[in-house]
């Protein structure tokens, strides 16, 4: 190879020079959007790539493979991804030789269309096909179409040890179920992530103990619908009926898994997300109450406080049943933090329905929430059957009323901590100042306090002396005996 040729390849990031050998540069950059599951999946992808000799780069400039793990949940999420693809296009002018791959829900939703719509995209991979990425990269190298969007009955990536990306070394996600069978009429997830299946408990326990041995102090068990976890030896949840009697007898449900993880790992905090009201059982609440190391926090999306709307959304519970569940939580797990997801302006929503939502919020007084204006998603039952008839202006106004109400309730909840001493796991330096730590209480409320002699990853008791609606401020008084 002439010096000139080598220079040109180097400039294009195509080779590295190692001893006397030229090796193709394998540097991947992965960007993730959307839910926690996507961030966890990117860690699986990083692991698959590293087995292929790739290093994972934090810097887009160093990469010759750019992957973007995408979200389809609302139109805006998709627009964000499209903008990033525009940006990658602009990069191509200066640094011509890199491959762009689209992963995740948008890949699943748009399939081959992506290659036509976005010329910058070389590779399209759905959430169940990440093990095929090495083969697909070969296809790209050979100028062939590289698309795999097959959804699987049993893929859980249980056999892959994720490579932790952007980690603080303290908290990590461990996925336990994939897909969702609930078919809420507004939601694209069942189409993009397929049917529900659970991961082998052994591989979950192994992953957790590996994290513990590396010094992690908190793990979050992840799934679209964790309470519906069901291990009977593999296979789809919906095929459980066909399992044999031994499989049925020895099946493991979420409360069993949670209990196993908590018992085996008494020195770390366990969280889980997301819970679905219809699937959350009293048994899960009892396990939460029994183990100190299971955090007293439940993310319990409700979407609407109106029975008419809940029905049209195909949520499998009524407002009254939801309230009953909230009462059980308050009884069995006192001082439990509760958060919600809420949608404003679902088709046909009246002012009365909206009022029902605000009233439900008044009843629960959530610690915090994630609130959205309805966004019609192509292919969903709502998009096909119910006209998106609430004007944007009305959706936005109702949304701001919901947000305002939540701010009041959040402030009410954070005020309850004033003067109290709470156990906090130190997770990172505060964004506000280099001299402050940031961590969370068991209820998932953020706490900020001066660093003093305390260290990352320690459990400390913090006396709370002031708050905003989103954050508690205080002073650490000692290393905690709690968790
Ligand atoms: N069970 C999932 C829910 C994923 S979607 C989980 O693990 O969290 C997250 C939230 O996005 C939903 O709870 C819902 O409030 C909101 N959402 C979903 N589809 C939406 C749509 N079409 N328009 C507006 N918000 C939506
Ligand atoms: Fe979506 Fe409903 Fe499942 S919101 S992820 S279909 S529980």
PDB file of N, CA and C in Angstrom, residues 105-165:
ATOM      1  N   UNK A 105     -37.696   0.683  17.678  1.00  0.00           N
ATOM      2  CA  UNK A 105     -39.109   0.664  17.291  1.00  0.00           C
ATOM      3  C   UNK A 105     -39.387   1.307  15.936  1.00  0.00           C
ATOM      4  N   UNK A 106     -38.661   2.378  15.605  1.00  0.00           N
ATOM      5  CA  UNK A 106     -38.890   2.981  14.283  1.00  0.00           C
ATOM      6  C   UNK A 106     -38.439   2.048  13.170  1.00  0.00           C
ATOM      7  N   UNK A 107     -37.365   1.305  13.423  1.00  0.00           N
ATOM      8  CA  UNK A 107     -36.883   0.324  12.446  1.00  0.00           C
ATOM      9  C   UNK A 107     -37.972  -0.712  12.214  1.00  0.00           C
ATOM     10  N   UNK A 108     -38.568  -1.170  13.313  1.00  0.00           N
ATOM     11  CA  UNK A 108     -39.606  -2.196  13.227  1.00  0.00           C
ATOM     12  C   UNK A 108     -40.838  -1.665  12.494  1.00  0.00           C
ATOM     13  N   UNK A 109     -41.181  -0.412  12.777  1.00  0.00           N
ATOM     14  CA  UNK A 109     -42.392   0.164  12.217  1.00  0.00           C
ATOM     15  C   UNK A 109     -42.238   0.452  10.717  1.00  0.00           C
ATOM     16  N   UNK A 110     -41.085   0.987  10.332  1.00  0.00           N
ATOM     17  CA  UNK A 110     -40.940   1.458   8.952  1.00  0.00           C
ATOM     18  C   UNK A 110     -40.289   0.438   8.012  1.00  0.00           C
ATOM     19  N   UNK A 111     -39.576  -0.500   8.590  1.00  0.00           N
ATOM     20  CA  UNK A 111     -38.958  -1.600   7.830  1.00  0.00           C
ATOM     21  C   UNK A 111     -38.175  -1.093   6.608  1.00  0.00           C
ATOM     22  N   UNK A 112     -38.396  -1.730   5.458  1.00  0.00           N
ATOM     23  CA  UNK A 112     -37.641  -1.355   4.239  1.00  0.00           C
ATOM     24  C   UNK A 112     -37.822   0.099   3.860  1.00  0.00           C
ATOM     25  N   UNK A 113     -38.985   0.637   4.213  1.00  0.00           N
ATOM     26  CA  UNK A 113     -39.294   2.023   3.830  1.00  0.00           C
ATOM     27  C   UNK A 113     -38.198   2.986   4.284  1.00  0.00           C
ATOM     28  N   UNK A 114     -37.555   2.621   5.410  1.00  0.00           N
ATOM     29  CA  UNK A 114     -36.505   3.490   5.951  1.00  0.00           C
ATOM     30  C   UNK A 114     -35.402   3.736   4.927  1.00  0.00           C
ATOM     31  N   UNK A 115     -35.016   2.651   4.226  1.00  0.00           N
ATOM     32  CA  UNK A 115     -33.916   2.766   3.259  1.00  0.00           C
ATOM     33  C   UNK A 115     -34.302   3.721   2.131  1.00  0.00           C
ATOM     34  N   UNK A 116     -35.609   3.706   1.777  1.00  0.00           N
ATOM     35  CA  UNK A 116     -36.062   4.599   0.700  1.00  0.00           C
ATOM     36  C   UNK A 116     -36.187   6.036   1.199  1.00  0.00           C
ATOM     37  N   UNK A 117     -36.743   6.181   2.403  1.00  0.00           N
ATOM     38  CA  UNK A 117     -37.029   7.534   2.895  1.00  0.00           C
ATOM     39  C   UNK A 117     -35.794   8.287   3.348  1.00  0.00           C
ATOM     40  N   UNK A 118     -34.827   7.553   3.896  1.00  0.00           N
ATOM     41  CA  UNK A 118     -33.635   8.206   4.448  1.00  0.00           C
ATOM     42  C   UNK A 118     -32.406   7.580   3.782  1.00  0.00           C
ATOM     43  N   UNK A 119     -31.887   8.287   2.788  1.00  0.00           N
ATOM     44  CA  UNK A 119     -30.803   7.707   1.992  1.00  0.00           C
ATOM     45  C   UNK A 119     -29.544   7.445   2.826  1.00  0.00           C
ATOM     46  N   UNK A 120     -29.410   8.147   3.916  1.00  0.00           N
ATOM     47  CA  UNK A 120     -28.220   7.980   4.761  1.00  0.00           C
ATOM     48  C   UNK A 120     -28.201   6.608   5.452  1.00  0.00           C
ATOM     49  N   UNK A 121     -29.383   5.977   5.579  1.00  0.00           N
ATOM     50  CA  UNK A 121     -29.482   4.733   6.357  1.00  0.00           C
ATOM     51  C   UNK A 121     -29.042   3.527   5.519  1.00  0.00           C
ATOM     52  N   UNK A 122     -28.111   2.717   6.102  1.00  0.00           N
ATOM     53  CA  UNK A 122     -27.626   1.521   5.412  1.00  0.00           C
ATOM     54  C   UNK A 122     -28.205   0.241   6.001  1.00  0.00           C
ATOM     55  N   UNK A 123     -28.674   0.342   7.260  1.00  0.00           N
ATOM     56  CA  UNK A 123     -28.959  -0.858   8.033  1.00  0.00           C
ATOM     57  C   UNK A 123     -30.224  -0.622   8.860  1.00  0.00           C
ATOM     58  N   UNK A 124     -31.177  -1.576   8.830  1.00  0.00           N
ATOM     59  CA  UNK A 124     -32.413  -1.420   9.605  1.00  0.00           C
ATOM     60  C   UNK A 124     -32.619  -2.687  10.431  1.00  0.00           C
ATOM     61  N   UNK A 125     -32.637  -2.547  11.752  1.00  0.00           N
ATOM     62  CA  UNK A 125     -32.696  -3.735  12.609  1.00  0.00           C
ATOM     63  C   UNK A 125     -33.751  -3.563  13.703  1.00  0.00           C
ATOM     64  N   UNK A 126     -34.734  -4.458  13.721  1.00  0.00           N
ATOM     65  CA  UNK A 126     -35.797  -4.422  14.738  1.00  0.00           C
ATOM     66  C   UNK A 126     -35.310  -4.947  16.083  1.00  0.00           C
ATOM     67  N   UNK A 127     -36.102  -4.712  17.148  1.00  0.00           N
ATOM     68  CA  UNK A 127     -35.664  -4.999  18.522  1.00  0.00           C
ATOM     69  C   UNK A 127     -35.341  -6.466  18.829  1.00  0.00           C
ATOM     70  N   UNK A 128     -35.827  -7.399  18.009  1.00  0.00           N
ATOM     71  CA  UNK A 128     -35.525  -8.811  18.301  1.00  0.00           C
ATOM     72  C   UNK A 128     -34.412  -9.374  17.421  1.00  0.00           C
ATOM     73  N   UNK A 129     -33.783  -8.530  16.613  1.00  0.00           N
ATOM     74  CA  UNK A 129     -32.852  -9.062  15.606  1.00  0.00           C
ATOM     75  C   UNK A 129     -31.410  -8.606  15.798  1.00  0.00           C
ATOM     76  N   UNK A 130     -31.093  -8.140  16.999  1.00  0.00           N
ATOM     77  CA  UNK A 130     -29.762  -7.555  17.174  1.00  0.00           C
ATOM     78  C   UNK A 130     -28.624  -8.557  17.002  1.00  0.00           C
ATOM     79  N   UNK A 131     -28.934  -9.859  17.239  1.00  0.00           N
ATOM     80  CA  UNK A 131     -27.856 -10.848  17.067  1.00  0.00           C
ATOM     81  C   UNK A 131     -27.459 -10.977  15.597  1.00  0.00           C
ATOM     82  N   UNK A 132     -28.312 -10.482  14.716  1.00  0.00           N
ATOM     83  CA  UNK A 132     -28.033 -10.583  13.281  1.00  0.00           C
ATOM     84  C   UNK A 132     -27.177  -9.407  12.779  1.00  0.00           C
ATOM     85  N   UNK A 133     -26.870  -8.461  13.665  1.00  0.00           N
ATOM     86  CA  UNK A 133     -26.141  -7.259  13.207  1.00  0.00           C
ATOM     87  C   UNK A 133     -24.819  -7.611  12.497  1.00  0.00           C
ATOM     88  N   UNK A 134     -24.001  -8.558  13.035  1.00  0.00           N
ATOM     89  CA  UNK A 134     -22.757  -8.880  12.317  1.00  0.00           C
ATOM     90  C   UNK A 134     -23.013  -9.312  10.869  1.00  0.00           C
ATOM     91  N   UNK A 135     -24.022 -10.180  10.650  1.00  0.00           N
ATOM     92  CA  UNK A 135     -24.331 -10.605   9.268  1.00  0.00           C
ATOM     93  C   UNK A 135     -24.814  -9.432   8.431  1.00  0.00           C
ATOM     94  N   UNK A 136     -25.629  -8.588   9.048  1.00  0.00           N
ATOM     95  CA  UNK A 136     -26.175  -7.450   8.297  1.00  0.00           C
ATOM     96  C   UNK A 136     -25.063  -6.488   7.893  1.00  0.00           C
ATOM     97  N   UNK A 137     -24.039  -6.359   8.745  1.00  0.00           N
ATOM     98  CA  UNK A 137     -22.920  -5.477   8.402  1.00  0.00           C
ATOM     99  C   UNK A 137     -22.164  -6.036   7.190  1.00  0.00           C
ATOM    100  N   UNK A 138     -22.082  -7.363   7.122  1.00  0.00           N
ATOM    101  CA  UNK A 138     -21.488  -8.003   5.931  1.00  0.00           C
ATOM    102  C   UNK A 138     -22.283  -7.634   4.682  1.00  0.00           C
ATOM    103  N   UNK A 139     -23.610  -7.679   4.826  1.00  0.00           N
ATOM    104  CA  UNK A 139     -24.477  -7.336   3.692  1.00  0.00           C
ATOM    105  C   UNK A 139     -24.211  -5.904   3.230  1.00  0.00           C
ATOM    106  N   UNK A 140     -24.072  -5.005   4.207  1.00  0.00           N
ATOM    107  CA  UNK A 140     -23.794  -3.603   3.865  1.00  0.00           C
ATOM    108  C   UNK A 140     -22.462  -3.523   3.113  1.00  0.00           C
ATOM    109  N   UNK A 141     -21.449  -4.251   3.636  1.00  0.00           N
ATOM    110  CA  UNK A 141     -20.122  -4.216   3.007  1.00  0.00           C
ATOM    111  C   UNK A 141     -20.203  -4.719   1.568  1.00  0.00           C
ATOM    112  N   UNK A 142     -21.147  -5.638   1.317  1.00  0.00           N
ATOM    113  CA  UNK A 142     -21.293  -6.183  -0.043  1.00  0.00           C
ATOM    114  C   UNK A 142     -22.366  -5.460  -0.856  1.00  0.00           C
ATOM    115  N   UNK A 143     -22.720  -4.273  -0.348  1.00  0.00           N
ATOM    116  CA  UNK A 143     -23.709  -3.450  -1.057  1.00  0.00           C
ATOM    117  C   UNK A 143     -25.060  -4.112  -1.228  1.00  0.00           C
ATOM    118  N   UNK A 144     -25.413  -4.970  -0.271  1.00  0.00           N
ATOM    119  CA  UNK A 144     -26.733  -5.588  -0.342  1.00  0.00           C
ATOM    120  C   UNK A 144     -27.641  -4.954   0.710  1.00  0.00           C
ATOM    121  N   UNK A 145     -28.937  -5.124   0.499  1.00  0.00           N
ATOM    122  CA  UNK A 145     -29.892  -4.538   1.435  1.00  0.00           C
ATOM    123  C   UNK A 145     -29.782  -5.210   2.805  1.00  0.00           C
ATOM    124  N   UNK A 146     -29.709  -4.424   3.850  1.00  0.00           N
ATOM    125  CA  UNK A 146     -29.503  -5.001   5.184  1.00  0.00           C
ATOM    126  C   UNK A 146     -30.659  -4.628   6.105  1.00  0.00           C
ATOM    127  N   UNK A 147     -31.697  -5.469   6.074  1.00  0.00           N
ATOM    128  CA  UNK A 147     -32.880  -5.197   6.894  1.00  0.00           C
ATOM    129  C   UNK A 147     -33.272  -6.493   7.607  1.00  0.00           C
ATOM    130  N   UNK A 148     -33.413  -6.442   8.932  1.00  0.00           N
ATOM    131  CA  UNK A 148     -33.991  -7.581   9.656  1.00  0.00           C
ATOM    132  C   UNK A 148     -34.940  -7.048  10.726  1.00  0.00           C
ATOM    133  N   UNK A 149     -36.219  -7.310  10.520  1.00  0.00           N
ATOM    134  CA  UNK A 149     -37.223  -6.809  11.463  1.00  0.00           C
ATOM    135  C   UNK A 149     -38.118  -7.955  11.942  1.00  0.00           C
ATOM    136  N   UNK A 150     -37.558  -9.169  11.947  1.00  0.00           N
ATOM    137  CA  UNK A 150     -38.354 -10.307  12.420  1.00  0.00           C
ATOM    138  C   UNK A 150     -38.595 -10.175  13.915  1.00  0.00           C
ATOM    139  N   UNK A 151     -39.835 -10.402  14.326  1.00  0.00           N
ATOM    140  CA  UNK A 151     -40.112 -10.434  15.762  1.00  0.00           C
ATOM    141  C   UNK A 151     -40.062 -11.897  16.198  1.00  0.00           C
ATOM    142  N   UNK A 152     -39.657 -12.099  17.449  1.00  0.00           N
ATOM    143  CA  UNK A 152     -39.359 -13.449  17.884  1.00  0.00           C
ATOM    144  C   UNK A 152     -40.341 -13.930  18.954  1.00  0.00           C
ATOM    145  N   UNK A 153     -40.447 -15.273  19.086  1.00  0.00           N
ATOM    146  CA  UNK A 153     -41.271 -15.855  20.140  1.00  0.00           C
ATOM    147  C   UNK A 153     -40.482 -15.993  21.419  1.00  0.00           C
ATOM    148  N   UNK A 154     -39.143 -16.099  21.282  1.00  0.00           N
ATOM    149  CA  UNK A 154     -38.382 -16.425  22.481  1.00  0.00           C
ATOM    150  C   UNK A 154     -37.121 -15.589  22.697  1.00  0.00           C
ATOM    151  N   UNK A 155     -36.805 -14.691  21.796  1.00  0.00           N
ATOM    152  CA  UNK A 155     -35.573 -13.914  21.998  1.00  0.00           C
ATOM    153  C   UNK A 155     -35.712 -13.010  23.213  1.00  0.00           C
ATOM    154  N   UNK A 156     -34.811 -13.203  24.191  1.00  0.00           N
ATOM    155  CA  UNK A 156     -34.797 -12.295  25.346  1.00  0.00           C
ATOM    156  C   UNK A 156     -33.393 -11.767  25.577  1.00  0.00           C
ATOM    157  N   UNK A 157     -32.423 -12.170  24.757  1.00  0.00           N
ATOM    158  CA  UNK A 157     -31.011 -11.788  24.907  1.00  0.00           C
ATOM    159  C   UNK A 157     -30.467 -12.212  26.268  1.00  0.00           C
ATOM    160  N   UNK A 158     -31.124 -13.257  26.864  1.00  0.00           N
ATOM    161  CA  UNK A 158     -30.717 -13.724  28.192  1.00  0.00           C
ATOM    162  C   UNK A 158     -29.286 -14.214  28.229  1.00  0.00           C
ATOM    163  N   UNK A 159     -28.760 -14.665  27.085  1.00  0.00           N
ATOM    164  CA  UNK A 159     -27.411 -15.227  27.069  1.00  0.00           C
ATOM    165  C   UNK A 159     -26.331 -14.177  26.786  1.00  0.00           C
ATOM    166  N   UNK A 160     -26.722 -12.929  26.698  1.00  0.00           N
ATOM    167  CA  UNK A 160     -25.735 -11.875  26.374  1.00  0.00           C
ATOM    168  C   UNK A 160     -25.458 -11.026  27.608  1.00  0.00           C
ATOM    169  N   UNK A 161     -24.168 -10.847  27.904  1.00  0.00           N
ATOM    170  CA  UNK A 161     -23.807  -9.983  29.034  1.00  0.00           C
ATOM    171  C   UNK A 161     -23.672  -8.560  28.502  1.00  0.00           C
ATOM    172  N   UNK A 162     -24.624  -7.670  28.820  1.00  0.00           N
ATOM    173  CA  UNK A 162     -24.595  -6.320  28.252  1.00  0.00           C
ATOM    174  C   UNK A 162     -23.315  -5.566  28.647  1.00  0.00           C
ATOM    175  N   UNK A 163     -22.846  -4.729  27.745  1.00  0.00           N
ATOM    176  CA  UNK A 163     -21.723  -3.843  28.098  1.00  0.00           C
ATOM    177  C   UNK A 163     -22.333  -2.529  28.547  1.00  0.00           C
ATOM    178  N   UNK A 164     -22.051  -2.130  29.772  1.00  0.00           N
ATOM    179  CA  UNK A 164     -22.702  -0.939  30.332  1.00  0.00           C
ATOM    180  C   UNK A 164     -22.169   0.324  29.663  1.00  0.00           C
ATOM    181  N   UNK A 165     -23.094   1.101  29.103  1.00  0.00           N
ATOM    182  CA  UNK A 165     -22.703   2.332  28.400  1.00  0.00           C
ATOM    183  C   UNK A 165     -23.022   3.522  29.299  1.00  0.00           C
TER     184      UNK A 165
END
